[in-house]
PDB file of C-alpha atoms and ligand atoms in Angstrom:
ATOM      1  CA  UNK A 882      67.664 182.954  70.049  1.00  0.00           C
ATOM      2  CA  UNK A 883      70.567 180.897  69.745  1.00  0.00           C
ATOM      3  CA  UNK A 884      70.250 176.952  69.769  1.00  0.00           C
ATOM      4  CA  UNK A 885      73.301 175.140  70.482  1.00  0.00           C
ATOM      5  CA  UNK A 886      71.933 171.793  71.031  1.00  0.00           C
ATOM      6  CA  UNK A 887      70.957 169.607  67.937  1.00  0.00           C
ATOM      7  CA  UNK A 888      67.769 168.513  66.976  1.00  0.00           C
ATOM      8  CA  UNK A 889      68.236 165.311  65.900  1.00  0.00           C
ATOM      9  CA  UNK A 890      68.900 163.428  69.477  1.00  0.00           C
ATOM     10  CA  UNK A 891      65.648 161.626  69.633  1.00  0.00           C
ATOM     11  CA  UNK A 892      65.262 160.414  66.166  1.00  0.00           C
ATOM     12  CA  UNK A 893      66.596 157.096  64.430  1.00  0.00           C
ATOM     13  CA  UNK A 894      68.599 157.017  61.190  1.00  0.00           C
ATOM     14  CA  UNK A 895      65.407 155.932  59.705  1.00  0.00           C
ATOM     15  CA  UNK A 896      63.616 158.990  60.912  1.00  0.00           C
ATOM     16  CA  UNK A 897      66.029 161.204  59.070  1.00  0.00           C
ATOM     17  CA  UNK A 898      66.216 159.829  56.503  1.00  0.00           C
ATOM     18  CA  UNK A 899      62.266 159.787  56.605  1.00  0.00           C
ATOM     19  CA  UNK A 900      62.453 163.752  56.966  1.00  0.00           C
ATOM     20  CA  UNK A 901      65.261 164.024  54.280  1.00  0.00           C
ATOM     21  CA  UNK A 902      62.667 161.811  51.879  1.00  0.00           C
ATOM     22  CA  UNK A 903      59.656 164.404  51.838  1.00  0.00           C
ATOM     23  CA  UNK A 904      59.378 165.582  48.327  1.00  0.00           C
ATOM     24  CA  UNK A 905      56.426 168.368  49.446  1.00  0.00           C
ATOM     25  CA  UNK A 906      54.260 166.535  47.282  1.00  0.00           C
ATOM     26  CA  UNK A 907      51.737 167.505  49.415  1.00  0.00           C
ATOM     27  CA  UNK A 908      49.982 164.224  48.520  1.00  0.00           C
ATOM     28  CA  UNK A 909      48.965 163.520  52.056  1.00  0.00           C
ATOM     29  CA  UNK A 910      47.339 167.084  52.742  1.00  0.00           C
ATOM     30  CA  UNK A 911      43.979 165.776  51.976  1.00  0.00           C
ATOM     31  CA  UNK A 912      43.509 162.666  54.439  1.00  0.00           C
ATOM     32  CA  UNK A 913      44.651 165.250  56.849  1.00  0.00           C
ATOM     33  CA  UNK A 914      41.860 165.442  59.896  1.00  0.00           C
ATOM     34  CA  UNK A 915      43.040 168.366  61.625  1.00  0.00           C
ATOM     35  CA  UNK A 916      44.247 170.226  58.416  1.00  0.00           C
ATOM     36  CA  UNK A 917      40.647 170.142  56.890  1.00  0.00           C
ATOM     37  CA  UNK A 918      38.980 171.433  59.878  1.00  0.00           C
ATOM     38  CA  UNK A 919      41.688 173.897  60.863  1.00  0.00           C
ATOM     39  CA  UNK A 920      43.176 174.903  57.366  1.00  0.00           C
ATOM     40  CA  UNK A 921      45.965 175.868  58.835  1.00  0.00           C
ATOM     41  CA  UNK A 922      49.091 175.178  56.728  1.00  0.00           C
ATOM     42  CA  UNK A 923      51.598 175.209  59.747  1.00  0.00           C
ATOM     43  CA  UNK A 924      49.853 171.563  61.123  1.00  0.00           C
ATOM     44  CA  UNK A 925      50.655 170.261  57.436  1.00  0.00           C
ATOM     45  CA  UNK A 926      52.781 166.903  57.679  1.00  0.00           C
ATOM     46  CA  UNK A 927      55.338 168.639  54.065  1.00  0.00           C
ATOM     47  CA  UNK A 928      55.391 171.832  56.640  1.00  0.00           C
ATOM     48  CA  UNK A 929      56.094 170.562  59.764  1.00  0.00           C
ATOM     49  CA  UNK A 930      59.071 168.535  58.184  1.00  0.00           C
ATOM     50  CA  UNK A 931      60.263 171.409  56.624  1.00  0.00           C
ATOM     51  CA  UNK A 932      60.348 173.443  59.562  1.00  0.00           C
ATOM     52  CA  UNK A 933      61.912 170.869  61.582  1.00  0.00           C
ATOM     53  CA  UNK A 934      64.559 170.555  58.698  1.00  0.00           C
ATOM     54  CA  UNK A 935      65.441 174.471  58.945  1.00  0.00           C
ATOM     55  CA  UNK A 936      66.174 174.021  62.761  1.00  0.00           C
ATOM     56  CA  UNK A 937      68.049 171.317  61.853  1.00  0.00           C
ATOM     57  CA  UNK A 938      70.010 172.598  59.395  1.00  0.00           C
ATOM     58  CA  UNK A 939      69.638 176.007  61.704  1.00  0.00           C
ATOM     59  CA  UNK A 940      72.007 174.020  64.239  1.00  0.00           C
ATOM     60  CA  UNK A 941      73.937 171.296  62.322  1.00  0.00           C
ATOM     61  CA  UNK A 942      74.095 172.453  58.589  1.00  0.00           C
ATOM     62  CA  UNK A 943      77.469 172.988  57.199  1.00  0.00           C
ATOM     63  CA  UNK A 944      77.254 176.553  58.116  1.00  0.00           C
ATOM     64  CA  UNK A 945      76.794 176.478  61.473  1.00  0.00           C
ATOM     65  CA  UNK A 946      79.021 173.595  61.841  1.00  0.00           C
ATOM     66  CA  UNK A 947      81.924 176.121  60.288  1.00  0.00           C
ATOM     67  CA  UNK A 948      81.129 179.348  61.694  1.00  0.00           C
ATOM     68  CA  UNK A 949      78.455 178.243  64.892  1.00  0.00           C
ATOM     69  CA  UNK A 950      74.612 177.567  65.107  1.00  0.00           C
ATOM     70  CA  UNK A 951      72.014 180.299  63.649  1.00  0.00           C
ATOM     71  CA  UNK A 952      69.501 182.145  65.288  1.00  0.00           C
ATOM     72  CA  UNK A 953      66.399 180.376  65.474  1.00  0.00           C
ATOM     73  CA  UNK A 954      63.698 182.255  66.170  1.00  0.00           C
ATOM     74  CA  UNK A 955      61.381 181.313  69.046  1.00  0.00           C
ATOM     75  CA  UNK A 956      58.201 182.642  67.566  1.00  0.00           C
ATOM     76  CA  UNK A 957      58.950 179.703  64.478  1.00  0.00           C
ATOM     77  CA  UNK A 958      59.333 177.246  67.774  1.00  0.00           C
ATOM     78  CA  UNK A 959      56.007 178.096  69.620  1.00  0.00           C
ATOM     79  CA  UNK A 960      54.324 177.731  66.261  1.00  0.00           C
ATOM     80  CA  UNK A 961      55.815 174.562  65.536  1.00  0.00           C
ATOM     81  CA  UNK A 962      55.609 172.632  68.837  1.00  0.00           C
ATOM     82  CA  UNK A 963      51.415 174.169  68.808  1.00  0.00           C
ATOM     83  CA  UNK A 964      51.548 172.821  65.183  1.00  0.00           C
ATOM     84  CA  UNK A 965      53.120 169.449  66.396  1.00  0.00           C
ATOM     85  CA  UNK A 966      50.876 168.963  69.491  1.00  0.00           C
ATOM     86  CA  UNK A 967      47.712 169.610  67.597  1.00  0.00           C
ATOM     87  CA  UNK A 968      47.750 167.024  65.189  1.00  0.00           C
ATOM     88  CA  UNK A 969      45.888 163.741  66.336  1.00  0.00           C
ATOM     89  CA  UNK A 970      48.666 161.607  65.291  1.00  0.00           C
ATOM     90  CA  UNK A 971      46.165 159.466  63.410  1.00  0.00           C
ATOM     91  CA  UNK A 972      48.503 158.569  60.533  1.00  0.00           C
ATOM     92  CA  UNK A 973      46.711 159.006  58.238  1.00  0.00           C
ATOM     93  CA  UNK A 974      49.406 161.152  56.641  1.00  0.00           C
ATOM     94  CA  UNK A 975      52.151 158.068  56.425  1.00  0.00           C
ATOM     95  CA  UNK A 976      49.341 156.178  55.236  1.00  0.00           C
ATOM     96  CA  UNK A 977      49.242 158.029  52.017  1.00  0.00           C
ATOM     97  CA  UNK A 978      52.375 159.049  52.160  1.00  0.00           C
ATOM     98  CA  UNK A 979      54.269 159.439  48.585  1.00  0.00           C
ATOM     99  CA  UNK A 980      57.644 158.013  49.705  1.00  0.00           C
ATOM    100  CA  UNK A 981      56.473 155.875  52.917  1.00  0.00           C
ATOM    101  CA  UNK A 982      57.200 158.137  55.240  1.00  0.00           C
ATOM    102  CA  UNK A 983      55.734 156.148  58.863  1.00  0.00           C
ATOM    103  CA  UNK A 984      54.791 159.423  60.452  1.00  0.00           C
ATOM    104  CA  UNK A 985      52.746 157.661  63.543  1.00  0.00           C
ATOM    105  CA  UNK A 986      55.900 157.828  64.885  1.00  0.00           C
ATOM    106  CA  UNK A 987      57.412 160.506  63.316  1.00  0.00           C
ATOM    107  CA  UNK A 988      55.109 162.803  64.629  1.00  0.00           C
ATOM    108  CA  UNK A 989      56.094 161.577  68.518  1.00  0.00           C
ATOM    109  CA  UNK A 990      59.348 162.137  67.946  1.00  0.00           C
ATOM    110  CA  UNK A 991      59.519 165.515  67.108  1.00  0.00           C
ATOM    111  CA  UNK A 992      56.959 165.851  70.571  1.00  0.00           C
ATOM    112  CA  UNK A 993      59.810 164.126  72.494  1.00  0.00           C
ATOM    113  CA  UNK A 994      62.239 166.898  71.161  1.00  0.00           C
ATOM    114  CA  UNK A 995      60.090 170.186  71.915  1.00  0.00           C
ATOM    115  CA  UNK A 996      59.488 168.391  75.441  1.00  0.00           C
ATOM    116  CA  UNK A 997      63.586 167.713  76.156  1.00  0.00           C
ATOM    117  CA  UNK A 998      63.642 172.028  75.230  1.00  0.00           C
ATOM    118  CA  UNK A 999      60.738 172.800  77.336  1.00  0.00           C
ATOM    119  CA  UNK A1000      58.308 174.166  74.722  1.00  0.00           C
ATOM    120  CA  UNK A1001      55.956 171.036  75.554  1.00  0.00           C
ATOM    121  CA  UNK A1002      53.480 169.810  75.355  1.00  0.00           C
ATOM    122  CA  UNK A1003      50.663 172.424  75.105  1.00  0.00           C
ATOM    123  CA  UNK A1004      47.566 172.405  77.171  1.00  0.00           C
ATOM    124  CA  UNK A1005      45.934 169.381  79.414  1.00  0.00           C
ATOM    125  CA  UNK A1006      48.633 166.788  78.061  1.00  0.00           C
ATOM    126  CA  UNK A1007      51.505 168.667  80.373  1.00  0.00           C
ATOM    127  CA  UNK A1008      49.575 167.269  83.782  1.00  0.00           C
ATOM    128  CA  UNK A1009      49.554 163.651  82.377  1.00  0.00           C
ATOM    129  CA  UNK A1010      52.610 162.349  84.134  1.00  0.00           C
ATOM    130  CA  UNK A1011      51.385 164.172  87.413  1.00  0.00           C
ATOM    131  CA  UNK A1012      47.774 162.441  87.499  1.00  0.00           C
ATOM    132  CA  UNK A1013      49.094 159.004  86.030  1.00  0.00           C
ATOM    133  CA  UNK A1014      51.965 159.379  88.917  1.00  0.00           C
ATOM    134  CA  UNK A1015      49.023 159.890  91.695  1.00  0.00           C
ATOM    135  CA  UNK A1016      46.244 157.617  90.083  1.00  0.00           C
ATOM    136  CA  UNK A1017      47.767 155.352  87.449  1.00  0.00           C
ATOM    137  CA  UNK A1018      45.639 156.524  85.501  1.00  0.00           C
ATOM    138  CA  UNK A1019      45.521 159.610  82.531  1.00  0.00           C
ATOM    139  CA  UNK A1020      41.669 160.161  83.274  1.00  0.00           C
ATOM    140  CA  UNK A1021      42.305 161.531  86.810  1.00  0.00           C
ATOM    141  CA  UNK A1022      39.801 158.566  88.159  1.00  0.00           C
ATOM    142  CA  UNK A1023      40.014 156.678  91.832  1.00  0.00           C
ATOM    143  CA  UNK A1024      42.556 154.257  91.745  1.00  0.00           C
ATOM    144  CA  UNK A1025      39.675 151.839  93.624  1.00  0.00           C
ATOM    145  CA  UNK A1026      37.622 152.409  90.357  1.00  0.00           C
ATOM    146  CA  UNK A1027      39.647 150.598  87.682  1.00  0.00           C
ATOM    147  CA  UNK A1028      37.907 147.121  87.975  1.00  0.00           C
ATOM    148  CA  UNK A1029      35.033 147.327  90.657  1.00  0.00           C
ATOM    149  CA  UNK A1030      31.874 148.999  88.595  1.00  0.00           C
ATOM    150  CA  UNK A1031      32.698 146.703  85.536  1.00  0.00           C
ATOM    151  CA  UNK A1032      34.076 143.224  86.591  1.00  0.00           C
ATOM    152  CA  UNK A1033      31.577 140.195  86.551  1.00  0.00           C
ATOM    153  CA  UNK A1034      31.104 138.906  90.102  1.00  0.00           C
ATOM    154  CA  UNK A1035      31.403 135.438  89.205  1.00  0.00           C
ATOM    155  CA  UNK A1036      34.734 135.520  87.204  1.00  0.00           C
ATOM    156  CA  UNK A1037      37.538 133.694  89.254  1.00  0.00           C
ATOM    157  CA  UNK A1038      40.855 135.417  89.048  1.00  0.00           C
ATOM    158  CA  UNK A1039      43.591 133.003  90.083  1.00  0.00           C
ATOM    159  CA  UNK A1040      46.747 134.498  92.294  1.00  0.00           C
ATOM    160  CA  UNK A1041      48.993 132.786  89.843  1.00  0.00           C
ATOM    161  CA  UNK A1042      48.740 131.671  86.188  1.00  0.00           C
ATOM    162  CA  UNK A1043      50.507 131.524  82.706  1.00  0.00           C
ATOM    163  CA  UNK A1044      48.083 133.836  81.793  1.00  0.00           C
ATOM    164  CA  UNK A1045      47.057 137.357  82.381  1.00  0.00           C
ATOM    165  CA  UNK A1046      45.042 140.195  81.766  1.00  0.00           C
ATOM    166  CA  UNK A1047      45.653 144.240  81.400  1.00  0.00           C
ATOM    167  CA  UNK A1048      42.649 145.704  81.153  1.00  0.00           C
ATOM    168  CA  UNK A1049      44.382 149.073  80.459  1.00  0.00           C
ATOM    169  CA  UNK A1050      43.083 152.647  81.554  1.00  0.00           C
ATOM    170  CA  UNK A1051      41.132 153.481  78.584  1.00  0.00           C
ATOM    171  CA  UNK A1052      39.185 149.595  78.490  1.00  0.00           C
ATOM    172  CA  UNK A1053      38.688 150.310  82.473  1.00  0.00           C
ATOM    173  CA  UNK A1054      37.298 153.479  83.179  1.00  0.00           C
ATOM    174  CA  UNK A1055      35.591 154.408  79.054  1.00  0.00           C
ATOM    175  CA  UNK A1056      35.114 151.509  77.340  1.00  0.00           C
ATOM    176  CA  UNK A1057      34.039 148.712  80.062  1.00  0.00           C
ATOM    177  CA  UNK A1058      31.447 146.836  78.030  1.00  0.00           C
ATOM    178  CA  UNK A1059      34.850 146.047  75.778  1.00  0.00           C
ATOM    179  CA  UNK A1060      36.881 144.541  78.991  1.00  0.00           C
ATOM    180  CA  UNK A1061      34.106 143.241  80.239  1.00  0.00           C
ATOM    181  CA  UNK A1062      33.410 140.965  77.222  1.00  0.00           C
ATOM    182  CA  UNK A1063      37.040 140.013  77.117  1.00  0.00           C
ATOM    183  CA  UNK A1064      37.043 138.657  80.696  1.00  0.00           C
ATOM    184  CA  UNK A1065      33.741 136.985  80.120  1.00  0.00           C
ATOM    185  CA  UNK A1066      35.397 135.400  76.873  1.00  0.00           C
ATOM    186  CA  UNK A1067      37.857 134.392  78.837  1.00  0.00           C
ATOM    187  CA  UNK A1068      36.043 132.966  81.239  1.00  0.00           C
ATOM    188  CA  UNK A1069      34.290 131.271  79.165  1.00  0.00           C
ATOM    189  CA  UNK A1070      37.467 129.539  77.551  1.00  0.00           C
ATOM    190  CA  UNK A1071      38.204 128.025  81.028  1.00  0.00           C
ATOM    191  CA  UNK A1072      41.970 128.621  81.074  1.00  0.00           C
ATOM    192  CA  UNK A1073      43.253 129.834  84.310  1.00  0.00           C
ATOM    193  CA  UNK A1074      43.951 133.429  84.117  1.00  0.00           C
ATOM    194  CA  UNK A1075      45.561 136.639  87.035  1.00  0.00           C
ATOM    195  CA  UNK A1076      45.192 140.099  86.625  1.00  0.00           C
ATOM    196  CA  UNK A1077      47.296 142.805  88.878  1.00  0.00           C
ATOM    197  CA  UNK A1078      45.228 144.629  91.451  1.00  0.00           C
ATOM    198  CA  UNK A1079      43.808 148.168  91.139  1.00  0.00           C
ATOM    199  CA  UNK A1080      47.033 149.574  92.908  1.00  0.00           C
ATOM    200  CA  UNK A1081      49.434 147.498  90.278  1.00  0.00           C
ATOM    201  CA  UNK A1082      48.042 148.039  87.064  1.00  0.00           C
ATOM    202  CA  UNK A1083      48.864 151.365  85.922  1.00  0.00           C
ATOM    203  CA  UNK A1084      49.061 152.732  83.157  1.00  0.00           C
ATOM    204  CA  UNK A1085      50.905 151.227  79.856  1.00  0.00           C
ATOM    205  CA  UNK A1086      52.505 154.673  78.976  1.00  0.00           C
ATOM    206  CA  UNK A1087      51.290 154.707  75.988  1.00  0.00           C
ATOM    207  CA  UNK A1088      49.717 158.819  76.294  1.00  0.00           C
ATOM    208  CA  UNK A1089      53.086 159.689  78.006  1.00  0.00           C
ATOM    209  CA  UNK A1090      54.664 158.269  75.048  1.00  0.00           C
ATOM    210  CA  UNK A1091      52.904 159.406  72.151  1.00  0.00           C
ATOM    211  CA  UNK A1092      52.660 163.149  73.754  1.00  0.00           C
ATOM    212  CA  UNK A1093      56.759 163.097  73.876  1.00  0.00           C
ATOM    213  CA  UNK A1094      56.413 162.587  77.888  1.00  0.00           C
ATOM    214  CA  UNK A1095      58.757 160.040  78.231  1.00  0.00           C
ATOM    215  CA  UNK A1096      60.469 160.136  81.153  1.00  0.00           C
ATOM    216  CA  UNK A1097      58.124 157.710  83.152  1.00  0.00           C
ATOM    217  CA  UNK A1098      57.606 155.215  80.743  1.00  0.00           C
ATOM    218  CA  UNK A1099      60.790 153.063  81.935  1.00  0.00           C
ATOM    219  CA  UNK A1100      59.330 152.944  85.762  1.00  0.00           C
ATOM    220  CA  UNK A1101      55.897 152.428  84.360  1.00  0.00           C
ATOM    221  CA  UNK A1102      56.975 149.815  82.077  1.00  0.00           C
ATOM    222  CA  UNK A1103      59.228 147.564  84.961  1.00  0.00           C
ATOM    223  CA  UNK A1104      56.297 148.375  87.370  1.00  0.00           C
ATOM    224  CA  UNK A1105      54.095 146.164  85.187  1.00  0.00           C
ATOM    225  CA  UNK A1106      56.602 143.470  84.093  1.00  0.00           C
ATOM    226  CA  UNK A1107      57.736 142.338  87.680  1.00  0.00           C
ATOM    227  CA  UNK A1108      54.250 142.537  88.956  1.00  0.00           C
ATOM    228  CA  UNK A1109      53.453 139.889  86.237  1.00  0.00           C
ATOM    229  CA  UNK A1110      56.856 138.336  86.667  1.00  0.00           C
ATOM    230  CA  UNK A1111      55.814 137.579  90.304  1.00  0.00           C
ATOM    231  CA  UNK A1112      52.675 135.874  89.154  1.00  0.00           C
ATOM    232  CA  UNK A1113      54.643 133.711  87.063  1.00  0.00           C
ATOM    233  CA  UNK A1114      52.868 135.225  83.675  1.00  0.00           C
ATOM    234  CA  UNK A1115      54.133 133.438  80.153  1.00  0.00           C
ATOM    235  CA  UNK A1116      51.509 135.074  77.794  1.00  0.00           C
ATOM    236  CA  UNK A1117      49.924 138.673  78.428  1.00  0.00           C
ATOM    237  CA  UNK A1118      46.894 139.579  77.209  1.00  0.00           C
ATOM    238  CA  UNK A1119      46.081 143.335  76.690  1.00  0.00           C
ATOM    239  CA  UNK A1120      43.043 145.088  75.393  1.00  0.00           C
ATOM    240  CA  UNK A1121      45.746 148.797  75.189  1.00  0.00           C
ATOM    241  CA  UNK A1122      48.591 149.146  73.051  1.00  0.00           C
TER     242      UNK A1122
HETATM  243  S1  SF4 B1943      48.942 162.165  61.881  1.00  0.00           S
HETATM  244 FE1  SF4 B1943      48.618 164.371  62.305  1.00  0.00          FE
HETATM  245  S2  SF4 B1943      49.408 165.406  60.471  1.00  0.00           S
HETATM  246 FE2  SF4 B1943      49.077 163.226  59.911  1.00  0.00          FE
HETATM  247  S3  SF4 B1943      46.991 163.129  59.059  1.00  0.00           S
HETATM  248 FE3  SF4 B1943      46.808 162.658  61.264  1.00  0.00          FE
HETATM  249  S4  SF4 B1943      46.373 164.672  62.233  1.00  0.00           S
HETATM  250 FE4  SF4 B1943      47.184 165.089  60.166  1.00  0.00          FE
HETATM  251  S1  SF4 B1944      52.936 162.703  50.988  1.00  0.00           S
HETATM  252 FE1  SF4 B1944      54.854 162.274  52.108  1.00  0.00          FE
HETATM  253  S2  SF4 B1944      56.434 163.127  50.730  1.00  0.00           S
HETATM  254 FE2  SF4 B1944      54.484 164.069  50.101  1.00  0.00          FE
HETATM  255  S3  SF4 B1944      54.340 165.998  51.322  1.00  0.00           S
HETATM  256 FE3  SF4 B1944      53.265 164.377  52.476  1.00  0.00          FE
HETATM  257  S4  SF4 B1944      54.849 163.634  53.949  1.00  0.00           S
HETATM  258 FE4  SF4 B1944      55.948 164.712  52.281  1.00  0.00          FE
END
């Protein structure tokens, strides 16, 4: 197959520079998760940047650049993007990293890329934007859910205040005794706080964005900021990224 259309679009000077800077140590290979339960070189942070180099250069190397863009064959792209979507994006990789390489968002990136060709995402990750579009939520739980089995009773959230809450999808539907402390906390404090109803607070974006889904972050994203523009918020507390 011929590819026309470069690979780089989605990635920052820093980022290529980043993927120009692996030295295939393989220094990170052991702190890889996935790796050691899998063993499966093609997930390996030194391979996947050296594949993504080769359709790179594939596309925009001085070669193709003089005489037009190589053949790139589709089998190395399924394997790739299955190799790219697999890993956990735990960073542990960059951690270790010989040369600094901040892979955590790296890894995204490259997600974003294989999504903008329609090889991605792989599996259950492909009907995120659908179910956060009809529940705001990536769990596929009731909208009417998010706050009602978890929030204390005698908590007072005022219409208006300088400060708010986001209790986030993952705090609200899988981790309630967390959000449920922090409201208590604040409670406790005394300081006036809001929160957006059920309907408004949806979710951050943060699984669209890490699984290269990006295309409904912006809307997600203003969604949130003029609901808490409207309750005149100056300081937002969040228990999601
Ligand atoms: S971010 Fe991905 S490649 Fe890096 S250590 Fe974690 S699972 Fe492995
Ligand atoms: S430690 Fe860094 S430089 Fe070495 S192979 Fe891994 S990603 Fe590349």
């Amino acid at each position: 197959m011929k590819v026309k259309n470069s690979f780089i679009g989605n990635l920052t000077p820093q980022q290529l520079i980043e993927l120009d800077a692996c030295t295939q140590c393989g220094q990170c290979l052991q702190f890889c998760p996935v790796q050691n339960v899998k063993s499966d070189p093609a997930i390996s942070p030194p391979e996947k940047i050296r594949v993504f180099k080769e359709f790179i250069k594939a596309t925009e190397g001085l070669k193709a650049t003089l005489m037009g863009p190589d053949r790139i064959d589709i089998r190395l792209l399924v394997d790739f993007t299955k190799a790219v979507f697999e890993c956990t994006t735990c960073g542990a990789c960059g951690q270790h990293c010989a040369v600094g390489i901040f892979t955590q968002r790296l890894w995204p990136m490259l997600r974003k890329e294989m999504v903008r060709r329609g090889i991605g995402p792989i599996g259950g990750q492909a009907k995120m934007p659908e179910v956060i579009r009809n529940t705001g939520n990536p769990y596929n739980l009731p909208l009417m859910d998010r706050f009602s089995p978890w929030f204390p009773d005698f908590v007072k959230i005022e219409e208006k205040a300088d400060i708010a809450y986001y209790a986030g999808c993952t705090g609200a539907y899988s981790a309630q005794p967390m959000v449920k402390g922090d409201v208590l906390v604040l409670n406790a404090i005394g300081d006036p706080f809001t929160m957006l109803g059920p309907e408004e607070e949806v979710c951050c974006g943060f699984p669209l964005f890490i699984s290269g889904q990006h295309d409904m972050l912006e809307d997600l994203v203003r969604r949130l900021v003029g609901g808490y523009k409207a309750k005149g918020v100056k300081l937002l507390l969040a228990s999601c990224p």
